[in-house]
PDB file of C-alpha atoms in Angstrom:
ATOM      1  CA  UNK A   1      -0.225   0.062  -0.160  1.00 48.00           C
ATOM      2  CA  UNK A   2       3.083   2.348   0.811  1.00 44.00           C
ATOM      3  CA  UNK A   3       4.364   1.685  -2.390  1.00 44.00           C
ATOM      4  CA  UNK A   4       1.199   2.490  -4.136  1.00 42.00           C
ATOM      5  CA  UNK A   5       0.892   5.750  -2.585  1.00 45.00           C
ATOM      6  CA  UNK A   6       4.235   6.869  -3.158  1.00 45.00           C
ATOM      7  CA  UNK A   7       3.775   6.157  -6.766  1.00 45.00           C
ATOM      8  CA  UNK A   8       0.712   8.168  -7.186  1.00 50.00           C
ATOM      9  CA  UNK A   9       2.532  11.031  -5.359  1.00 50.00           C
ATOM     10  CA  UNK A  10       5.076  10.499  -7.920  1.00 49.00           C
ATOM     11  CA  UNK A  11       2.580  10.831 -10.794  1.00 51.00           C
ATOM     12  CA  UNK A  12       1.188  14.104  -9.318  1.00 50.00           C
ATOM     13  CA  UNK A  13       4.285  15.636  -8.875  1.00 49.00           C
ATOM     14  CA  UNK A  14       5.071  15.367 -12.479  1.00 49.00           C
ATOM     15  CA  UNK A  15       1.810  16.513 -13.841  1.00 49.00           C
ATOM     16  CA  UNK A  16       1.855  19.711 -11.032  1.00 48.00           C
ATOM     17  CA  UNK A  17       5.426  20.772 -11.755  1.00 45.00           C
ATOM     18  CA  UNK A  18       6.906  19.308 -15.321  1.00 38.00           C
ATOM     19  CA  UNK A  19       6.552  21.913 -18.137  1.00 36.00           C
ATOM     20  CA  UNK A  20       4.684  20.839 -21.004  1.00 36.00           C
ATOM     21  CA  UNK A  21       3.529  22.883 -23.550  1.00 31.00           C
ATOM     22  CA  UNK A  22       0.033  21.101 -23.971  1.00 30.00           C
ATOM     23  CA  UNK A  23      -0.532  21.514 -20.295  1.00 34.00           C
ATOM     24  CA  UNK A  24      -3.043  24.337 -20.732  1.00 41.00           C
ATOM     25  CA  UNK A  25      -5.830  24.431 -23.059  1.00 37.00           C
ATOM     26  CA  UNK A  26      -5.103  26.842 -26.330  1.00 33.00           C
ATOM     27  CA  UNK A  27      -7.387  29.337 -24.661  1.00 41.00           C
ATOM     28  CA  UNK A  28      -6.325  29.423 -20.999  1.00 51.00           C
ATOM     29  CA  UNK A  29      -4.385  32.394 -19.542  1.00 60.00           C
ATOM     30  CA  UNK A  30      -2.274  30.327 -17.660  1.00 60.00           C
ATOM     31  CA  UNK A  31       1.283  30.587 -19.042  1.00 56.00           C
ATOM     32  CA  UNK A  32       1.865  27.650 -21.602  1.00 47.00           C
ATOM     33  CA  UNK A  33       5.586  26.741 -20.758  1.00 40.00           C
ATOM     34  CA  UNK A  34       7.810  27.665 -17.974  1.00 41.00           C
ATOM     35  CA  UNK A  35      10.789  26.232 -15.769  1.00 40.00           C
ATOM     36  CA  UNK A  36       8.954  24.220 -13.611  1.00 50.00           C
ATOM     37  CA  UNK A  37      10.840  23.638 -10.243  1.00 50.00           C
ATOM     38  CA  UNK A  38      12.086  19.909 -11.030  1.00 52.00           C
ATOM     39  CA  UNK A  39      12.471  17.515  -7.667  1.00 51.00           C
ATOM     40  CA  UNK A  40      14.131  19.983  -5.740  1.00 61.00           C
ATOM     41  CA  UNK A  41      11.094  20.270  -2.984  1.00 73.00           C
ATOM     42  CA  UNK A  42      10.004  16.645  -3.007  1.00 81.00           C
ATOM     43  CA  UNK A  43       9.192  16.593   0.175  1.00 84.00           C
ATOM     44  CA  UNK A  44       6.998  20.097   0.012  1.00 86.00           C
ATOM     45  CA  UNK A  45       5.199  18.515  -2.693  1.00 85.00           C
ATOM     46  CA  UNK A  46       4.227  15.576  -0.868  1.00 88.00           C
ATOM     47  CA  UNK A  47       3.184  17.559   1.903  1.00 90.00           C
ATOM     48  CA  UNK A  48       0.876  19.483  -0.064  1.00 92.00           C
ATOM     49  CA  UNK A  49      -0.454  16.897  -2.326  1.00 89.00           C
ATOM     50  CA  UNK A  50      -1.747  14.847   0.783  1.00 90.00           C
ATOM     51  CA  UNK A  51      -3.686  17.730   2.063  1.00 93.00           C
ATOM     52  CA  UNK A  52      -7.325  18.763   1.255  1.00 92.00           C
ATOM     53  CA  UNK A  53      -7.756  21.745  -0.963  1.00 93.00           C
ATOM     54  CA  UNK A  54      -8.736  24.973   1.193  1.00 94.00           C
ATOM     55  CA  UNK A  55     -12.133  25.869   1.292  1.00 94.00           C
ATOM     56  CA  UNK A  56     -11.615  29.544   1.934  1.00 97.00           C
ATOM     57  CA  UNK A  57      -8.927  31.980  -0.025  1.00 98.00           C
ATOM     58  CA  UNK A  58      -7.564  35.093   1.557  1.00 98.00           C
ATOM     59  CA  UNK A  59      -8.004  38.138  -0.698  1.00 98.00           C
ATOM     60  CA  UNK A  60      -4.794  38.546  -2.318  1.00 98.00           C
ATOM     61  CA  UNK A  61      -4.993  42.052  -3.296  1.00 98.00           C
ATOM     62  CA  UNK A  62      -3.921  44.743  -0.232  1.00 97.00           C
ATOM     63  CA  UNK A  63      -7.097  47.018   0.812  1.00 95.00           C
ATOM     64  CA  UNK A  64      -9.662  45.164  -1.647  1.00 97.00           C
ATOM     65  CA  UNK A  65     -12.933  43.744   0.065  1.00 97.00           C
ATOM     66  CA  UNK A  66     -14.418  40.697  -1.452  1.00 96.00           C
ATOM     67  CA  UNK A  67     -17.765  42.400  -2.282  1.00 97.00           C
ATOM     68  CA  UNK A  68     -16.090  45.211  -4.788  1.00 97.00           C
ATOM     69  CA  UNK A  69     -14.590  42.046  -6.963  1.00 95.00           C
ATOM     70  CA  UNK A  70     -17.170  41.715 -10.054  1.00 92.00           C
ATOM     71  CA  UNK A  71     -17.883  37.995 -11.312  1.00 91.00           C
ATOM     72  CA  UNK A  72     -16.671  37.625 -14.745  1.00 90.00           C
ATOM     73  CA  UNK A  73     -15.291  34.188 -14.084  1.00 88.00           C
ATOM     74  CA  UNK A  74     -16.033  32.222 -17.594  1.00 76.00           C
ATOM     75  CA  UNK A  75     -16.691  35.673 -19.600  1.00 82.00           C
ATOM     76  CA  UNK A  76     -16.214  35.494 -23.119  1.00 80.00           C
ATOM     77  CA  UNK A  77     -12.554  37.099 -23.968  1.00 81.00           C
ATOM     78  CA  UNK A  78     -11.300  37.899 -27.665  1.00 76.00           C
ATOM     79  CA  UNK A  79     -10.150  34.998 -29.730  1.00 78.00           C
ATOM     80  CA  UNK A  80     -12.673  32.654 -28.275  1.00 81.00           C
ATOM     81  CA  UNK A  81     -11.267  32.708 -25.075  1.00 83.00           C
ATOM     82  CA  UNK A  82     -12.927  32.301 -21.541  1.00 80.00           C
ATOM     83  CA  UNK A  83     -12.030  34.147 -18.307  1.00 83.00           C
ATOM     84  CA  UNK A  84     -10.584  31.368 -16.102  1.00 85.00           C
ATOM     85  CA  UNK A  85     -10.657  33.460 -13.015  1.00 90.00           C
ATOM     86  CA  UNK A  86     -11.127  37.080 -11.343  1.00 93.00           C
ATOM     87  CA  UNK A  87      -9.985  40.616 -11.960  1.00 94.00           C
ATOM     88  CA  UNK A  88      -9.368  42.451  -8.783  1.00 97.00           C
ATOM     89  CA  UNK A  89      -8.722  46.084  -9.567  1.00 96.00           C
ATOM     90  CA  UNK A  90      -6.564  48.339  -7.351  1.00 98.00           C
ATOM     91  CA  UNK A  91      -3.577  51.227  -8.175  1.00 98.00           C
ATOM     92  CA  UNK A  92      -0.782  49.951  -9.889  1.00 98.00           C
ATOM     93  CA  UNK A  93       1.737  48.971  -7.301  1.00 98.00           C
ATOM     94  CA  UNK A  94      -0.806  47.835  -4.888  1.00 97.00           C
ATOM     95  CA  UNK A  95       0.726  44.644  -2.795  1.00 97.00           C
ATOM     96  CA  UNK A  96      -0.068  41.183  -3.386  1.00 98.00           C
ATOM     97  CA  UNK A  97      -0.148  38.606  -0.796  1.00 98.00           C
ATOM     98  CA  UNK A  98      -0.373  34.894  -1.440  1.00 98.00           C
ATOM     99  CA  UNK A  99      -3.832  34.073  -0.914  1.00 98.00           C
ATOM    100  CA  UNK A 100      -3.319  30.101   0.782  1.00 97.00           C
ATOM    101  CA  UNK A 101       0.217  28.375   1.900  1.00 97.00           C
ATOM    102  CA  UNK A 102       2.198  26.903  -0.955  1.00 96.00           C
ATOM    103  CA  UNK A 103       5.460  26.406  -2.942  1.00 96.00           C
ATOM    104  CA  UNK A 104       5.941  28.717  -6.191  1.00 96.00           C
ATOM    105  CA  UNK A 105       6.511  26.280  -9.027  1.00 94.00           C
ATOM    106  CA  UNK A 106       6.403  28.906 -11.814  1.00 94.00           C
ATOM    107  CA  UNK A 107       7.141  32.663 -12.382  1.00 96.00           C
ATOM    108  CA  UNK A 108       7.645  34.418 -15.127  1.00 96.00           C
ATOM    109  CA  UNK A 109       6.444  36.355 -18.363  1.00 95.00           C
ATOM    110  CA  UNK A 110       3.687  35.111 -20.475  1.00 93.00           C
ATOM    111  CA  UNK A 111       2.575  36.544 -23.770  1.00 91.00           C
ATOM    112  CA  UNK A 112      -1.219  36.739 -21.974  1.00 90.00           C
ATOM    113  CA  UNK A 113      -0.570  36.842 -18.309  1.00 93.00           C
ATOM    114  CA  UNK A 114       2.525  39.254 -18.678  1.00 96.00           C
ATOM    115  CA  UNK A 115       4.210  39.109 -15.511  1.00 97.00           C
ATOM    116  CA  UNK A 116       3.066  36.154 -12.847  1.00 97.00           C
ATOM    117  CA  UNK A 117       3.441  33.781 -10.415  1.00 97.00           C
ATOM    118  CA  UNK A 118       2.350  30.139 -10.036  1.00 96.00           C
ATOM    119  CA  UNK A 119       1.736  28.515  -6.361  1.00 97.00           C
ATOM    120  CA  UNK A 120       1.178  25.238  -5.843  1.00 95.00           C
ATOM    121  CA  UNK A 121      -1.556  24.969  -2.795  1.00 96.00           C
ATOM    122  CA  UNK A 122      -2.806  21.968  -0.525  1.00 95.00           C
ATOM    123  CA  UNK A 123      -4.688  19.505  -2.618  1.00 93.00           C
ATOM    124  CA  UNK A 124      -2.328  20.188  -5.491  1.00 92.00           C
ATOM    125  CA  UNK A 125      -4.483  23.062  -6.813  1.00 94.00           C
ATOM    126  CA  UNK A 126      -2.392  25.895  -8.420  1.00 95.00           C
ATOM    127  CA  UNK A 127      -2.997  29.515  -7.647  1.00 97.00           C
ATOM    128  CA  UNK A 128      -2.547  31.955 -10.839  1.00 97.00           C
ATOM    129  CA  UNK A 129      -1.384  35.751  -9.875  1.00 98.00           C
ATOM    130  CA  UNK A 130      -1.222  37.526 -13.447  1.00 96.00           C
ATOM    131  CA  UNK A 131      -0.243  40.773 -14.892  1.00 96.00           C
ATOM    132  CA  UNK A 132       2.253  41.913 -12.292  1.00 98.00           C
ATOM    133  CA  UNK A 133       3.668  44.807 -12.516  1.00 98.00           C
ATOM    134  CA  UNK A 134       6.703  43.549 -10.950  1.00 98.00           C
ATOM    135  CA  UNK A 135       7.778  40.668  -8.657  1.00 98.00           C
ATOM    136  CA  UNK A 136       8.471  40.913  -5.104  1.00 98.00           C
ATOM    137  CA  UNK A 137      12.198  41.396  -4.668  1.00 97.00           C
ATOM    138  CA  UNK A 138      13.867  38.169  -4.084  1.00 97.00           C
ATOM    139  CA  UNK A 139      10.961  35.716  -4.796  1.00 97.00           C
ATOM    140  CA  UNK A 140      12.124  32.798  -6.812  1.00 96.00           C
ATOM    141  CA  UNK A 141      10.984  29.433  -7.896  1.00 95.00           C
ATOM    142  CA  UNK A 142      10.876  26.752  -4.791  1.00 93.00           C
ATOM    143  CA  UNK A 143      10.285  29.306  -2.641  1.00 95.00           C
ATOM    144  CA  UNK A 144       7.396  28.117   0.147  1.00 95.00           C
ATOM    145  CA  UNK A 145       5.142  30.918   0.777  1.00 97.00           C
ATOM    146  CA  UNK A 146       2.185  31.475   3.244  1.00 96.00           C
ATOM    147  CA  UNK A 147      -0.567  34.019   3.330  1.00 96.00           C
ATOM    148  CA  UNK A 148       1.651  36.668   4.841  1.00 95.00           C
ATOM    149  CA  UNK A 149       4.342  36.153   1.634  1.00 97.00           C
ATOM    150  CA  UNK A 150       4.427  39.226  -0.873  1.00 97.00           C
ATOM    151  CA  UNK A 151       3.960  38.281  -3.879  1.00 98.00           C
ATOM    152  CA  UNK A 152       4.401  40.921  -6.365  1.00 98.00           C
ATOM    153  CA  UNK A 153       2.472  44.146  -7.038  1.00 98.00           C
ATOM    154  CA  UNK A 154      -0.491  45.147  -8.898  1.00 98.00           C
ATOM    155  CA  UNK A 155      -0.257  45.901 -12.780  1.00 98.00           C
ATOM    156  CA  UNK A 156      -1.316  45.575 -16.281  1.00 97.00           C
ATOM    157  CA  UNK A 157       1.307  43.486 -18.132  1.00 97.00           C
ATOM    158  CA  UNK A 158       0.766  40.878 -21.112  1.00 93.00           C
ATOM    159  CA  UNK A 159      -2.273  41.099 -22.409  1.00 89.00           C
ATOM    160  CA  UNK A 160      -3.851  44.002 -19.973  1.00 92.00           C
ATOM    161  CA  UNK A 161      -1.965  46.908 -21.410  1.00 93.00           C
ATOM    162  CA  UNK A 162      -5.215  48.745 -22.452  1.00 93.00           C
ATOM    163  CA  UNK A 163      -7.170  48.062 -19.147  1.00 94.00           C
ATOM    164  CA  UNK A 164      -6.607  49.507 -16.040  1.00 96.00           C
ATOM    165  CA  UNK A 165      -4.198  47.834 -13.249  1.00 97.00           C
ATOM    166  CA  UNK A 166      -5.504  44.592 -11.843  1.00 97.00           C
ATOM    167  CA  UNK A 167      -5.014  41.380 -10.423  1.00 98.00           C
ATOM    168  CA  UNK A 168      -5.641  37.906 -12.765  1.00 96.00           C
ATOM    169  CA  UNK A 169      -6.406  35.691 -10.133  1.00 97.00           C
ATOM    170  CA  UNK A 170      -7.175  32.187 -11.565  1.00 95.00           C
ATOM    171  CA  UNK A 171      -7.459  28.972  -9.612  1.00 94.00           C
ATOM    172  CA  UNK A 172      -6.572  25.317 -11.823  1.00 93.00           C
ATOM    173  CA  UNK A 173      -8.015  22.270  -9.793  1.00 87.00           C
ATOM    174  CA  UNK A 174      -6.018  19.143  -8.804  1.00 79.00           C
ATOM    175  CA  UNK A 175      -5.195  17.069 -12.061  1.00 70.00           C
ATOM    176  CA  UNK A 176      -6.646  13.943 -10.785  1.00 67.00           C
ATOM    177  CA  UNK A 177     -10.336  16.050 -10.215  1.00 66.00           C
ATOM    178  CA  UNK A 178     -11.522  16.064 -13.938  1.00 67.00           C
ATOM    179  CA  UNK A 179     -14.451  17.902 -12.334  1.00 69.00           C
ATOM    180  CA  UNK A 180     -12.528  20.996 -11.686  1.00 74.00           C
ATOM    181  CA  UNK A 181      -9.838  21.622 -14.119  1.00 84.00           C
ATOM    182  CA  UNK A 182     -10.688  25.505 -13.583  1.00 90.00           C
ATOM    183  CA  UNK A 183     -12.139  26.719 -10.217  1.00 91.00           C
ATOM    184  CA  UNK A 184     -14.010  29.993  -9.823  1.00 92.00           C
ATOM    185  CA  UNK A 185     -11.705  31.820  -7.058  1.00 94.00           C
ATOM    186  CA  UNK A 186     -14.544  34.252  -5.932  1.00 94.00           C
ATOM    187  CA  UNK A 187     -17.236  32.051  -3.710  1.00 95.00           C
ATOM    188  CA  UNK A 188     -13.945  30.943  -1.713  1.00 96.00           C
ATOM    189  CA  UNK A 189     -12.610  34.260  -1.049  1.00 96.00           C
ATOM    190  CA  UNK A 190     -12.669  35.921   1.966  1.00 97.00           C
ATOM    191  CA  UNK A 191     -12.039  39.440   3.560  1.00 97.00           C
ATOM    192  CA  UNK A 192      -8.281  39.544   4.925  1.00 95.00           C
ATOM    193  CA  UNK A 193      -7.499  41.528   8.192  1.00 90.00           C
ATOM    194  CA  UNK A 194      -5.142  44.011   6.527  1.00 83.00           C
ATOM    195  CA  UNK A 195      -4.363  45.694  10.320  1.00 80.00           C
ATOM    196  CA  UNK A 196      -2.899  42.167  11.365  1.00 77.00           C
ATOM    197  CA  UNK A 197      -0.852  41.897   8.650  1.00 77.00           C
ATOM    198  CA  UNK A 198       0.853  45.137   8.824  1.00 73.00           C
ATOM    199  CA  UNK A 199       1.371  44.586  12.683  1.00 71.00           C
ATOM    200  CA  UNK A 200       2.642  41.604  11.166  1.00 65.00           C
ATOM    201  CA  UNK A 201       5.016  43.094   9.169  1.00 67.00           C
ATOM    202  CA  UNK A 202       6.181  45.691  11.364  1.00 66.00           C
ATOM    203  CA  UNK A 203       7.082  43.535  13.920  1.00 64.00           C
ATOM    204  CA  UNK A 204       9.270  41.142  11.533  1.00 63.00           C
ATOM    205  CA  UNK A 205      10.760  44.452  10.238  1.00 60.00           C
ATOM    206  CA  UNK A 206      11.641  45.394  13.876  1.00 58.00           C
ATOM    207  CA  UNK A 207      13.046  42.312  15.151  1.00 59.00           C
TER     208      UNK A 207
END
């Protein structure tokens, strides 16, 4: 039984992080190719994959309330694409934090998403943060993240050049769940206590 579980975890690891140009549908807003993290963080992957997916996601954009987000999940987009996520509008340079714990498995620049970060979270779900103005200093593939981790800043890179600055927040389901290839993040989003986060940041900067 233990060998079977290990084999399943190995397959899950390959599906989550091995770069494949066919991993995303032609109309997907997620990046088509990126370096991946290889096998360096196997323990982190297995720990995340055996956990259940998060039932709640903390608002990733600083100062924004969930009620301010207009539901545009699966709305039509140019070229026959569908909008695989939610757009969270905020002034350029607004900080973006991870909505969950996890591991950065991809980051870089994509034609559609511009500057992006992809986080592997509990249960094998992948969280896609796109159109960033810039990444957080020192952020790199393989970093462990928590909801207090700064990922980057709101922008309009990629195919969002003609729109106001915003975060495109996408959630992609576990590879073994055919019923949740793409997940609407809006019903999962909950408001964050930004004052608590600011206090944590202040304490960490003044040891």
